[in-house]
DNA sequence: ATGATTAGTCTTGAAATGCAACCATTAAAT
DNA sequence: ATTTAATGGTTGCATTTCAAGACTAATCAT
C-alpha cells in the first residue's frame, strides 16, 4: 500500500490507511481487546513482518497508541486512540453487512447484541444531531469547503439522492 | 488480493471482497451515479486492467450488475444491486470518519446532508428494530450460530463492552 | 547460567500492481 | 461503403508488495 490516493475524498483518504486486507482486521482485534503483538498475530493470521509494518502505520496514523508494557520482556501494548475508537461505526457497518449478505440470518459467526433491549444489532443508520434517523431518500451529496474543481466534476453527476432505494 | 481470509468473521469475509485500495472507491462512484467503465476509470484513477478485474469481481460478488448499454460501442452499465446498495452504511461510516478525523470541520471535500433537517450528517449509529439509538456501553460481542471453536477463542477475551467509552 | 517467551528483523520466491501499448466492437461522419 | 472516433477492454512487462519461515534481541523463570 505504498502508492496513495491523492484526490480530495474522505473515502480515498481513509483507504490510504485502511485499504488493505489486514488493517481493519487488526482494528477489529483492538476493539475485541487485543493489545499485544502476539494476540494480533494469532487472531488475524497476518505474517510477522506485515504486522510490524501495519502496527507502526496505525500508530503513525494516531489510530493505535503504543505504550511499554510493565510486566514482561520487550512488550508493548497497542490500544485504540480516540481516533481509532471512532472507527467503531465502520467496524459495525462491515460486520452488519457481512453478517446479512455474506453469511445470512442464522449463520453469523459473531454477533453484536444490545444488552438493553436484548436484540441482535442489525441496523446502522445516519442520525441527526438530536438523534432522529435520517431517511435515505433525504440524503444529498454536495461539495464541501475542502473540495476543488476535480471534486465538483467528480460528484456533479451524482444522483440527487444517491443512497435512496 | 488472491489469498483470502478463511476464518469465520463477517469483517474478514467482507475484506475478501472490499479489502483493497480500489474496490470501495469503485463502489463510492457507483453510489454517486457512475455506471460506465470510463467513468469509474477517470473518477477513481485506477488502471484499466485492475478496473476490469475489480468490476468483474464485484459482478461475481453480486454487488454490481452488468447490463448491455444501448447507446455506443461495446458499452455496459454497471449498477449497484440490493446487496451493493446495502453497503451505504459502510460508505457513510467511512466518509464520516474521514471527514472528521482526516480533514476536520470546515475542510471536508464532500459532504452528505439531510435535506429534511438541513443538517450535515455527522452521526452514524446502531439502532434497534424500532429505531432507538443503541448506546455504545450496551453493546456486547458474542459468538453466533455460525461460529466455531476458533471463533470462540478469538472473541473470548473481548471486553464486555468493546465499543464503550 | 540455561532455557523459554515475546517481539520483532531479514531473506527469498510468489503474487499483485501500475503503466503503456495494442486490439475489438460499434456508431457516426463522409 | 468506408473511414473515423469512441468505448471498453486485453496483453506484456517492470516494479512493488506480500507470505512464510528462519533468525535475532531482550527479558524473565528456574
CSV table of N, CA and C (backbone and C1' of nucleotides) in Angstrom, one decimal, chain A residues 47-50 53, chain B residues 3, chain C residues 9-15, chain D residues 16-23:
chain,number,residue,atom,x,y,z
A,47,UNK,N,1.2,-12.2,8.7
A,47,UNK,CA,2.6,-12.6,9.0
A,47,UNK,C,3.3,-11.5,9.8
A,48,UNK,N,4.4,-11.9,10.4
A,48,UNK,CA,5.1,-11.1,11.4
A,48,UNK,C,5.5,-9.7,10.8
A,49,UNK,N,6.1,-9.8,9.6
A,49,UNK,CA,6.7,-8.6,9.0
A,49,UNK,C,5.6,-7.6,8.7
A,50,UNK,N,4.5,-8.1,8.2
A,50,UNK,CA,3.4,-7.2,7.8
A,50,UNK,C,2.7,-6.7,9.1
A,53,UNK,N,4.7,-3.8,10.3
A,53,UNK,CA,4.6,-2.6,9.4
A,53,UNK,C,3.2,-2.0,9.7
B,3,UNK,N,-5.0,-14.3,-2.1
B,3,UNK,CA,-5.1,-15.1,-0.9
B,3,UNK,C,-6.3,-14.5,-0.1
C,9,DT,P,11.2,-4.5,13.6
C,9,DT,O5',12.4,-5.5,13.1
C,9,DT,C5',13.7,-5.4,13.6
C,9,DT,C4',14.6,-6.4,12.9
C,9,DT,C3',14.8,-6.1,11.4
C,9,DT,O3',16.1,-6.2,11.1
C,9,DT,C1',14.0,-8.3,11.7
C,10,DC,P,16.7,-5.7,9.7
C,10,DC,O5',16.9,-7.0,8.9
C,10,DC,C5',17.3,-8.2,9.6
C,10,DC,C4',17.5,-9.4,8.6
C,10,DC,C3',17.7,-9.0,7.1
C,10,DC,O3',18.7,-9.8,6.6
C,10,DC,C1',15.8,-10.4,7.4
C,11,DT,P,19.1,-9.5,5.0
C,11,DT,O5',18.5,-10.8,4.3
C,11,DT,C5',18.6,-12.1,4.9
C,11,DT,C4',17.9,-13.1,4.1
C,11,DT,C3',17.9,-12.9,2.6
C,11,DT,O3',18.3,-14.1,1.9
C,11,DT,C1',15.7,-13.1,3.3
C,12,DT,P,18.6,-14.2,0.4
C,12,DT,O5',17.3,-14.9,-0.3
C,12,DT,C5',16.8,-16.0,0.3
C,12,DT,C4',15.4,-16.3,-0.3
C,12,DT,C3',15.3,-16.0,-1.8
C,12,DT,O3',14.8,-17.1,-2.5
C,12,DT,C1',13.5,-15.1,-0.6
C,13,DG,P,14.9,-17.1,-4.1
C,13,DG,O5',13.4,-17.6,-4.5
C,13,DG,C5',12.9,-18.7,-3.9
C,13,DG,C4',11.4,-18.6,-3.9
C,13,DG,C3',10.8,-18.5,-5.3
C,13,DG,O3',9.6,-19.3,-5.4
C,13,DG,C1',10.1,-16.6,-4.0
C,14,DA,P,8.6,-19.3,-6.7
C,14,DA,O5',7.4,-18.5,-6.2
C,14,DA,C5',6.7,-18.9,-5.0
C,14,DA,C4',5.5,-17.9,-4.9
C,14,DA,C3',4.6,-17.8,-6.1
C,14,DA,O3',3.3,-17.9,-5.7
C,14,DA,C1',5.4,-15.7,-5.4
C,15,DA,P,2.0,-17.9,-6.8
C,15,DA,O5',1.4,-16.4,-6.6
C,15,DA,C5',1.1,-16.0,-5.3
C,15,DA,C4',0.8,-14.5,-5.3
C,15,DA,C3',-0.2,-14.1,-6.4
C,15,DA,O3',-1.3,-13.5,-5.8
C,15,DA,C1',1.7,-12.6,-6.3
D,16,DT,P,9.6,0.4,-7.5
D,16,DT,O5',8.4,-0.4,-6.7
D,16,DT,C5',7.0,0.0,-6.9
D,16,DT,C4',6.2,-0.9,-6.1
D,16,DT,C3',6.5,-1.0,-4.6
D,16,DT,O3',5.4,-0.6,-3.9
D,16,DT,C1',6.1,-3.2,-5.6
D,17,DT,P,5.3,-0.6,-2.3
D,17,DT,O5',4.6,-2.0,-2.0
D,17,DT,C5',3.4,-2.3,-2.6
D,17,DT,C4',3.0,-3.7,-2.2
D,17,DT,C3',3.1,-4.0,-0.7
D,17,DT,O3',1.8,-4.5,-0.4
D,17,DT,C1',4.1,-5.7,-2.1
D,18,DC,P,1.5,-5.0,1.1
D,18,DC,O5',1.6,-6.6,1.0
D,18,DC,C5',1.0,-7.2,-0.2
D,18,DC,C4',1.2,-8.7,-0.1
D,18,DC,C3',1.0,-9.3,1.3
D,18,DC,O3',0.1,-10.4,1.1
D,18,DC,C1',3.1,-10.0,0.3
D,19,DA,P,-0.3,-11.3,2.4
D,19,DA,O5',0.8,-12.5,2.3
D,19,DA,C5',0.7,-13.4,1.3
D,19,DA,C4',1.6,-14.6,1.6
D,19,DA,C3',1.4,-15.2,3.0
D,19,DA,O3',1.4,-16.6,2.8
D,19,DA,C1',3.7,-14.6,2.6
D,20,DA,P,1.1,-17.6,4.1
D,20,DA,O5',2.6,-18.1,4.4
D,20,DA,C5',3.4,-18.6,3.4
D,20,DA,C4',4.8,-18.9,4.0
D,20,DA,C3',4.7,-19.3,5.4
D,20,DA,O3',5.3,-20.6,5.5
D,20,DA,C1',6.4,-17.6,5.0
D,21,DG,P,5.4,-21.4,6.9
D,21,DG,O5',7.0,-21.4,7.2
D,21,DG,C5',7.9,-21.5,6.2
D,21,DG,C4',9.2,-21.0,6.6
D,21,DG,C3',9.7,-21.4,8.0
D,21,DG,O3',11.0,-21.8,8.0
D,21,DG,C1',9.8,-19.0,7.7
D,22,DA,P,11.7,-22.6,9.2
D,22,DA,O5',13.1,-21.9,9.3
D,22,DA,C5',13.9,-21.7,8.1
D,22,DA,C4',14.8,-20.6,8.4
D,22,DA,C3',15.7,-20.7,9.6
D,22,DA,O3',17.0,-20.3,9.4
D,22,DA,C1',14.5,-18.7,9.7
D,23,DC,P,18.2,-20.6,10.5
D,23,DC,O5',18.3,-19.1,11.2
D,23,DC,C5',18.7,-18.0,10.3
D,23,DC,C4',18.5,-16.7,11.1
D,23,DC,C3',19.2,-16.7,12.5
D,23,DC,O3',20.2,-15.7,12.5
D,23,DC,C1',16.9,-15.8,12.6
